[in-house]
Coordinates of N, CA and C in Angstrom, one line a residue:
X273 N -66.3 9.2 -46.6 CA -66.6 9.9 -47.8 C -65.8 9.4 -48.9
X274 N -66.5 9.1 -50.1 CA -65.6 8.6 -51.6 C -64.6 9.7 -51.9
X275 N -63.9 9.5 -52.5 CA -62.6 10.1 -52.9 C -62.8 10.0 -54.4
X276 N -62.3 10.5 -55.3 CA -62.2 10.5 -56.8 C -60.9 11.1 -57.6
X277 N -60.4 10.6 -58.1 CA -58.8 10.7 -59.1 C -59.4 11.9 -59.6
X278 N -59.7 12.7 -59.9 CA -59.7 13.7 -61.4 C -57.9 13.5 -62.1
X279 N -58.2 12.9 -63.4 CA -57.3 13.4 -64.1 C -57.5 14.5 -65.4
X280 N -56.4 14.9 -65.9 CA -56.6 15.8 -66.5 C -55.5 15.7 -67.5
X281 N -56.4 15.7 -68.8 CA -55.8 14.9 -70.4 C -54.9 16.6 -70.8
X282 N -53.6 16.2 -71.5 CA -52.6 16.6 -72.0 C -52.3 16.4 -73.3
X283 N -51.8 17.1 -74.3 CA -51.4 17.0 -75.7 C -49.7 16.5 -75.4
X284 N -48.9 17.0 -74.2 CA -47.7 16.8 -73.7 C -47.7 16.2 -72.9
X285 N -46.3 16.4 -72.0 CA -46.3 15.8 -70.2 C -46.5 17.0 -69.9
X286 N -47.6 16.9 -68.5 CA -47.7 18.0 -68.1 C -47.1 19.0 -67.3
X287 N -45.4 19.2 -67.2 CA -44.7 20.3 -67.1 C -44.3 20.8 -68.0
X288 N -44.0 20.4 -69.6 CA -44.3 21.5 -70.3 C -45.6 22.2 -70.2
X289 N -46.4 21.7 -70.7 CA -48.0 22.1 -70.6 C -48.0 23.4 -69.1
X290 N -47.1 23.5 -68.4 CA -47.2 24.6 -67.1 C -46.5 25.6 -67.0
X291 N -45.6 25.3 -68.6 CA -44.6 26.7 -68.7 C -45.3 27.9 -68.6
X292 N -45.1 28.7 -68.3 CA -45.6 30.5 -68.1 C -46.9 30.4 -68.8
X293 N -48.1 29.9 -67.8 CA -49.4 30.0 -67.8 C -49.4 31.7 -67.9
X294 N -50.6 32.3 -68.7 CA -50.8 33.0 -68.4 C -51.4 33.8 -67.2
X295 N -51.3 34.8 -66.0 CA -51.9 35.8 -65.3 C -53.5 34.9 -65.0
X296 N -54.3 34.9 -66.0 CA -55.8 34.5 -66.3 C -55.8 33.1 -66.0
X297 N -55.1 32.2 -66.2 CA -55.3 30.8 -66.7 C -54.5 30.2 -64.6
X298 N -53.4 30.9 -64.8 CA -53.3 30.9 -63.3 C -54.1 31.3 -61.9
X299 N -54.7 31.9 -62.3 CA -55.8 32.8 -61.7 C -57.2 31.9 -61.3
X300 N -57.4 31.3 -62.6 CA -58.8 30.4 -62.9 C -58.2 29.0 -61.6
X301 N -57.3 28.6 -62.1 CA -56.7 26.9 -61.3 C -56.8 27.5 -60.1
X302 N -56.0 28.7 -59.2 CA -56.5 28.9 -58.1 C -57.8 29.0 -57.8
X303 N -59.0 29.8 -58.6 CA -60.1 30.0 -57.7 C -60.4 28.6 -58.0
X304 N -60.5 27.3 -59.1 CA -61.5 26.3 -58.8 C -60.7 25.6 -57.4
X305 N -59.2 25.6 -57.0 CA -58.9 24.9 -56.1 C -59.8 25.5 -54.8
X306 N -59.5 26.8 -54.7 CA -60.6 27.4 -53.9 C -61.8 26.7 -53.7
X307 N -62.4 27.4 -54.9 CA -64.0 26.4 -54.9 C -64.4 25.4 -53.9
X308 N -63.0 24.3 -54.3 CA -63.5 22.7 -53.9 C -63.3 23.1 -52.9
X309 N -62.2 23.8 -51.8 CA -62.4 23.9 -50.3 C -62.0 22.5 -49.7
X310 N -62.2 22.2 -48.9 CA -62.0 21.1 -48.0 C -61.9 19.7 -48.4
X311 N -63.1 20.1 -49.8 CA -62.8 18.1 -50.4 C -62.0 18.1 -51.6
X312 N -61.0 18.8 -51.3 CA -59.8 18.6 -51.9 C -58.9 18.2 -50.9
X313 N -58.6 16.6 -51.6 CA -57.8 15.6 -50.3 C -56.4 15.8 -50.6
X314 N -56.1 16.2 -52.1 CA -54.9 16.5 -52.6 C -54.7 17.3 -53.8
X315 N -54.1 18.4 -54.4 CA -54.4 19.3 -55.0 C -53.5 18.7 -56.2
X316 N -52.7 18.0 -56.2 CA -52.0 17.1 -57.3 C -51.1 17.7 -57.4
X317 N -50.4 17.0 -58.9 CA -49.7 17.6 -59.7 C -49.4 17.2 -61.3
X318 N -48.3 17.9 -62.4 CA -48.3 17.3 -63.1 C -47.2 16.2 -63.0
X319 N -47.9 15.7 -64.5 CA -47.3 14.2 -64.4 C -46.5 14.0 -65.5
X320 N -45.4 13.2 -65.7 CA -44.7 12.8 -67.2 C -45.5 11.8 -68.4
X321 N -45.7 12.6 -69.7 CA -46.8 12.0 -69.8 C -46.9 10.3 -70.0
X322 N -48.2 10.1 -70.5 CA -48.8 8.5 -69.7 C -49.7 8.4 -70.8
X323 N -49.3 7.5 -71.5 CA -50.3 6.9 -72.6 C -51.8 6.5 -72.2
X324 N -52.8 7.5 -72.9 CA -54.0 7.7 -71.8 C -54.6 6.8 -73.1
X325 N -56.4 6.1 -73.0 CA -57.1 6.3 -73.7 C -57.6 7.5 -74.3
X326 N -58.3 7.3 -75.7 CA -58.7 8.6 -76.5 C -58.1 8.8 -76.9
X327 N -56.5 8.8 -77.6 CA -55.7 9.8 -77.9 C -54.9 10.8 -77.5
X328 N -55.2 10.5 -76.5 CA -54.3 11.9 -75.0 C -53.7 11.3 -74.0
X329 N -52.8 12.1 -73.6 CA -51.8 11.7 -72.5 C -52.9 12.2 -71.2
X330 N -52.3 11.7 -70.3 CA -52.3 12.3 -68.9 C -52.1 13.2 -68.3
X331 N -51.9 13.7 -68.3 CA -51.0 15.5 -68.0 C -50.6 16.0 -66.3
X332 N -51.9 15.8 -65.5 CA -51.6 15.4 -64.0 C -52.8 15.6 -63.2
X333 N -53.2 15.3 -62.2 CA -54.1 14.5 -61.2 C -54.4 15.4 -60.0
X334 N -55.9 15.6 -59.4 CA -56.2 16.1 -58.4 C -56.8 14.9 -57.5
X335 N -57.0 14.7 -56.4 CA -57.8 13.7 -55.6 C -58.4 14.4 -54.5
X336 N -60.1 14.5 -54.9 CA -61.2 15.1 -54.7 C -62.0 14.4 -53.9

């Protein structure tokens, strides 16, 4: 089965960006982890940011 990086673009590094999520916003990240179920090979994490294309950092990574 293919595998796929999802990254996920940041205005920061993404542990600031994870300071005291709100209730709602923590809530949402658990159900999509839910969601994916089983073909989630790795549920990630954040990252220090990383000079992305577009104008955005990196912020941190699932592998799907």
């Amino acid at each position: 089965m293919a595998k796929y990086l999802v990254l996920y673009k940041a205005g920061g590094s993404g542990p600031e960006n994870m300071d005291d999520p709100t209730p709602d916003e923590h809530r949402a990240w658990l159900e999509w982890r839910d969601t994916v179920g089983d073909a989630l090979v790795d549920f990630g994490s954040a990252t220090i940011a990383v000079p992305g294309s577009g104008g955005g950092d990196v912020g941190g990574y699932s592998i799907v």
